[in-house]
C-alpha positions in Angstrom: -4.3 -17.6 14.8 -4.9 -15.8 11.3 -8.3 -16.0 10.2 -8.5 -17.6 6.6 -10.0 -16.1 3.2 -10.9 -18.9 1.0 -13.3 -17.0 -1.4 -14.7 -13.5 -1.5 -17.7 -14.8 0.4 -15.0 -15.2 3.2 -13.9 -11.9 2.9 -17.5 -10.4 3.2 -18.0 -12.0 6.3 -15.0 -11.3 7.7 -15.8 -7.5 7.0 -19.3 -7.8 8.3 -18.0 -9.3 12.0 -14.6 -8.3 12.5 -15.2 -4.8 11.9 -19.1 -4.4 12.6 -18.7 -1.6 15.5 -15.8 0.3 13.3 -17.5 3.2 11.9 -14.3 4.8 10.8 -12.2 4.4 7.7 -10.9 0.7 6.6 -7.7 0.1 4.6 -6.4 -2.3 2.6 -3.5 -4.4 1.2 -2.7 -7.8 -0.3 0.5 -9.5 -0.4 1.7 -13.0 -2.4 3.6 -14.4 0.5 2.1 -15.1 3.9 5.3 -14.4 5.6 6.1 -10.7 4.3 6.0 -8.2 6.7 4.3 -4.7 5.7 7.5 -2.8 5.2 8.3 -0.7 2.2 10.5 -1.6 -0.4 13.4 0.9 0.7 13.8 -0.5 3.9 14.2 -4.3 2.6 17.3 -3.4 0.9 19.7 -4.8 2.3 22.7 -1.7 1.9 20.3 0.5 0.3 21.7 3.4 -0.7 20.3 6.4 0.7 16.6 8.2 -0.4 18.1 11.2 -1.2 20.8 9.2 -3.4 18.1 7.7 -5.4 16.1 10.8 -5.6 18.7 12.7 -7.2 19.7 9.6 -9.2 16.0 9.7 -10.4 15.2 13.2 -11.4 19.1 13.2 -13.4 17.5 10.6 -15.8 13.6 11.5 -15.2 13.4 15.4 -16.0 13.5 15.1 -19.8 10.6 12.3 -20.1 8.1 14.1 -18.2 5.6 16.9 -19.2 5.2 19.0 -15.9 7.7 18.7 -13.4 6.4 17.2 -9.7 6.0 20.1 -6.9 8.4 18.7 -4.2 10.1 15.9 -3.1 6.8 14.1 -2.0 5.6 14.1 -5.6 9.0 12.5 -6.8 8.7 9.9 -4.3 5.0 9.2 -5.8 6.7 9.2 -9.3 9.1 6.5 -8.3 6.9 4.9 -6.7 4.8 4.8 -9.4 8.1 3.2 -11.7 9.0 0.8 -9.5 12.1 2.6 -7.6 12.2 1.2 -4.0 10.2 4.5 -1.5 9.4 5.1 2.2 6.2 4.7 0.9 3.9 1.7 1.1 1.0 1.1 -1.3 -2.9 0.5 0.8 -6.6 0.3 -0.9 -10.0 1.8 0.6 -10.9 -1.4 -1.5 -10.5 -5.1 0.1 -11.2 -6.3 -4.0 -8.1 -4.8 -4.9 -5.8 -6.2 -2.1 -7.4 -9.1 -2.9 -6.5 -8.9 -5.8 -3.1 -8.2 -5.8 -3.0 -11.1 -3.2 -3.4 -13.5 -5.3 -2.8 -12.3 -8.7 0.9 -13.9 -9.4 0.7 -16.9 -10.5 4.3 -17.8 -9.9 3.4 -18.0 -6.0 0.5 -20.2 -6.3 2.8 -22.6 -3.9 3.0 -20.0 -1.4 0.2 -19.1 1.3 -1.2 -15.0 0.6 -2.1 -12.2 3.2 -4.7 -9.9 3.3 -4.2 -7.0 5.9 -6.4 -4.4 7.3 -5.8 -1.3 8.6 -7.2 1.2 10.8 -5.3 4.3 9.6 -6.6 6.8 12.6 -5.8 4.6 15.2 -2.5 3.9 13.3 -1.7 7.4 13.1 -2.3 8.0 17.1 1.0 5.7 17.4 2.6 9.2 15.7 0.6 11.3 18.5 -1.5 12.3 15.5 -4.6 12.6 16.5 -7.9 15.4 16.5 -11.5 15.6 17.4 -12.2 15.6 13.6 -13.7 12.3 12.4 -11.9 10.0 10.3 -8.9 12.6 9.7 -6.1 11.8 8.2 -3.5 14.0 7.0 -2.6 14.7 3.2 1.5 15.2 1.9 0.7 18.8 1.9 -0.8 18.8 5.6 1.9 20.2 8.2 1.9 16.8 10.2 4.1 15.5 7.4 7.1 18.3 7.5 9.1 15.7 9.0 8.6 13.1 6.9 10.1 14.8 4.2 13.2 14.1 2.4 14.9 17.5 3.3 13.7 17.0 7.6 14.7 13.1 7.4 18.5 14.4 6.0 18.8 17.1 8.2 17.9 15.1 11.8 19.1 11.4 10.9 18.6 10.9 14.9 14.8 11.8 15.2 12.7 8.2 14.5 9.4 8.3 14.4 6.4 5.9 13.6 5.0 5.2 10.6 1.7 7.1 9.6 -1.5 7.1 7.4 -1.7 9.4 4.6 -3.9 10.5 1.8 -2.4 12.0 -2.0 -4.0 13.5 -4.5 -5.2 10.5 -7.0 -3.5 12.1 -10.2 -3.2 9.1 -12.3 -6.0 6.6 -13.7 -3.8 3.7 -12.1 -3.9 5.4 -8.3 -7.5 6.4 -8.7 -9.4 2.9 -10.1 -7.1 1.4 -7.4 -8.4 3.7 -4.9 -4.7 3.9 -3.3 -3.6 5.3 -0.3 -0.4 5.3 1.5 1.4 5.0 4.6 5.1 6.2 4.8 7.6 5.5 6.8 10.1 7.9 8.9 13.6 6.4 9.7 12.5 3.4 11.9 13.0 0.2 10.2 10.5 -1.9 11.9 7.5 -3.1 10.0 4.0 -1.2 10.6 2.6 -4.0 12.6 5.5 -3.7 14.8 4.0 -0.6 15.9 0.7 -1.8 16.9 0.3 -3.2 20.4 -3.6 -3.3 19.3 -6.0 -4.2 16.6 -4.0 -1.4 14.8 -3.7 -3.9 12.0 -5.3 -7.5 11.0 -3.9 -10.3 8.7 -6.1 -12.5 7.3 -4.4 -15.9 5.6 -5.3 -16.7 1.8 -4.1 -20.4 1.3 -2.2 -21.6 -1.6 -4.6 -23.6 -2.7 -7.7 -20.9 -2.3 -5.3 -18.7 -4.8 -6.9 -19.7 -8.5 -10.8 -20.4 -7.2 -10.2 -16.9 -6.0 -9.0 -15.2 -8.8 -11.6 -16.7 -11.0 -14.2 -14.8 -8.2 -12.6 -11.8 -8.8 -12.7 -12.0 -12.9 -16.4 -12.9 -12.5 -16.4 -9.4 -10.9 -14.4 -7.7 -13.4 -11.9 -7.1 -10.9 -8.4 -7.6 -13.4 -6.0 -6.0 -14.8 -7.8 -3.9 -17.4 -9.8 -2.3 -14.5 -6.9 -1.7 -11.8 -4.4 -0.6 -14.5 -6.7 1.2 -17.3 -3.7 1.5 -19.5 -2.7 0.4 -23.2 -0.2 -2.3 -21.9 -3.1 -3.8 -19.8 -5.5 -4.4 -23.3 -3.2 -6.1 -24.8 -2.2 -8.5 -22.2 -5.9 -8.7 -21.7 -6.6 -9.9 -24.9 -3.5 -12.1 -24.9 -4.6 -13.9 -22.2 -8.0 -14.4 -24.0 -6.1 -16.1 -26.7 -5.0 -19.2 -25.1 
């Protein structure tokens, strides 16, 4: 049975016992619906067309309305990420704030139970047989354990399924960095991350529906809110719209 977050208070002690004798890295995500499952949001498409149809579909329309042009695929897939366009990738925190946040923030769900997951991305990533004597290691897009992840490798063996895995990217936006994102990414398995853990791989912690609004008021009182996850123009002025009423 899922423990239950009813305030940030119940998060901090959740931390402080669950995950007292972890001394290695903790991530992070929050969804609106209790019932979600942590896949990304290519593979719950139903008929999707294919990453490498979307990619190309993309960069056609893309090229002209950015200044540099990404490196490789991996940074395309960040870039659509970024937009909105449905990835391999799915979005984590180093920050339990943030998926709070992001738990609760939609007020159109406030009928509907939230989730707050943890993860242990090392012991995630042994699943993948990825796994050194190096403490808390966990490879970047550029790192050689993610060759076959890769759009080109993923084309060119459509047989070959392997787990998910924990990975780091360089935090080249204000948005990625105040939200102190990380990523894992899928290969061509469909099954949800915690369908790969047989452990503690992965916790989910229940935020009921009527928890939602006490906690986002908590998390305003910290200055955890829109402003300070998305430090962009659009998020002042919805700021101070919200202020108005």
């Amino acid at each position: 049975m899922s423990k239950t977050i009813n305030s940030i208070s119940d998060l901090i002690e959740i931390l402080k016992t669950d995950f007292k004798d972890f001394n290695e890295d903790l991530w992070f995500r929050g969804q609106s619906d209790f019932n979600w499952k942590l896949s990304p949001g290519l593979m719950r498409l139903n008929e999707a067309p294919s990453e490498g149809t979307l990619l190309t579909r993309f960069k056609q329309s893309a090229g002209m309305l950015i200044n540099a042009s990404p490196k490789d695929d991996f940074d395309w897939l960040f870039l659509m990420q970024h937009y909105g366009v449905p990835t391999r990738l799915l979005d984590w925190t180093e920050s339990p704030l943030t998926a709070l946040y992001f738990a609760v923030i939609e007020e159109n769900n406030d009928h509907s139970d939230a989730a707050l997951w943890s993860l242990k991305p090392t012991e995630l990533n042994k699943i993948a047989n990825i796994s050194t004597s190096e403490k808390n290691f966990i490879p970047s897009f550029d790192d050689d354990e993610l060759k076959m992840y890769s759009v080109e490798k993923l084309s060119s063996n459509p047989r070959n399924k392997l787990a998910p895995i924990a990975t780091i990217a360089t935090r080249n936006s204000p948005r990625i960095q105040a939200q102190l994102g990380v990523f894992t990414i899928h290969h061509l398995d469909n099954k949800s991350v915690e369908e790969f853990c047989a452990n503690d791989e992965v916790c989910k912690y229940k935020i009921p529906a009527t928890s939602r609004l006490n906690i986002r008021k908590e998390l305003e009182l910290l200055s955890i809110n829109k402003f300070t996850l998305f430090p962009e123009l659009s998020s002042i002025g919805e700021t101070l719209k919200k202020g108005l009423k």
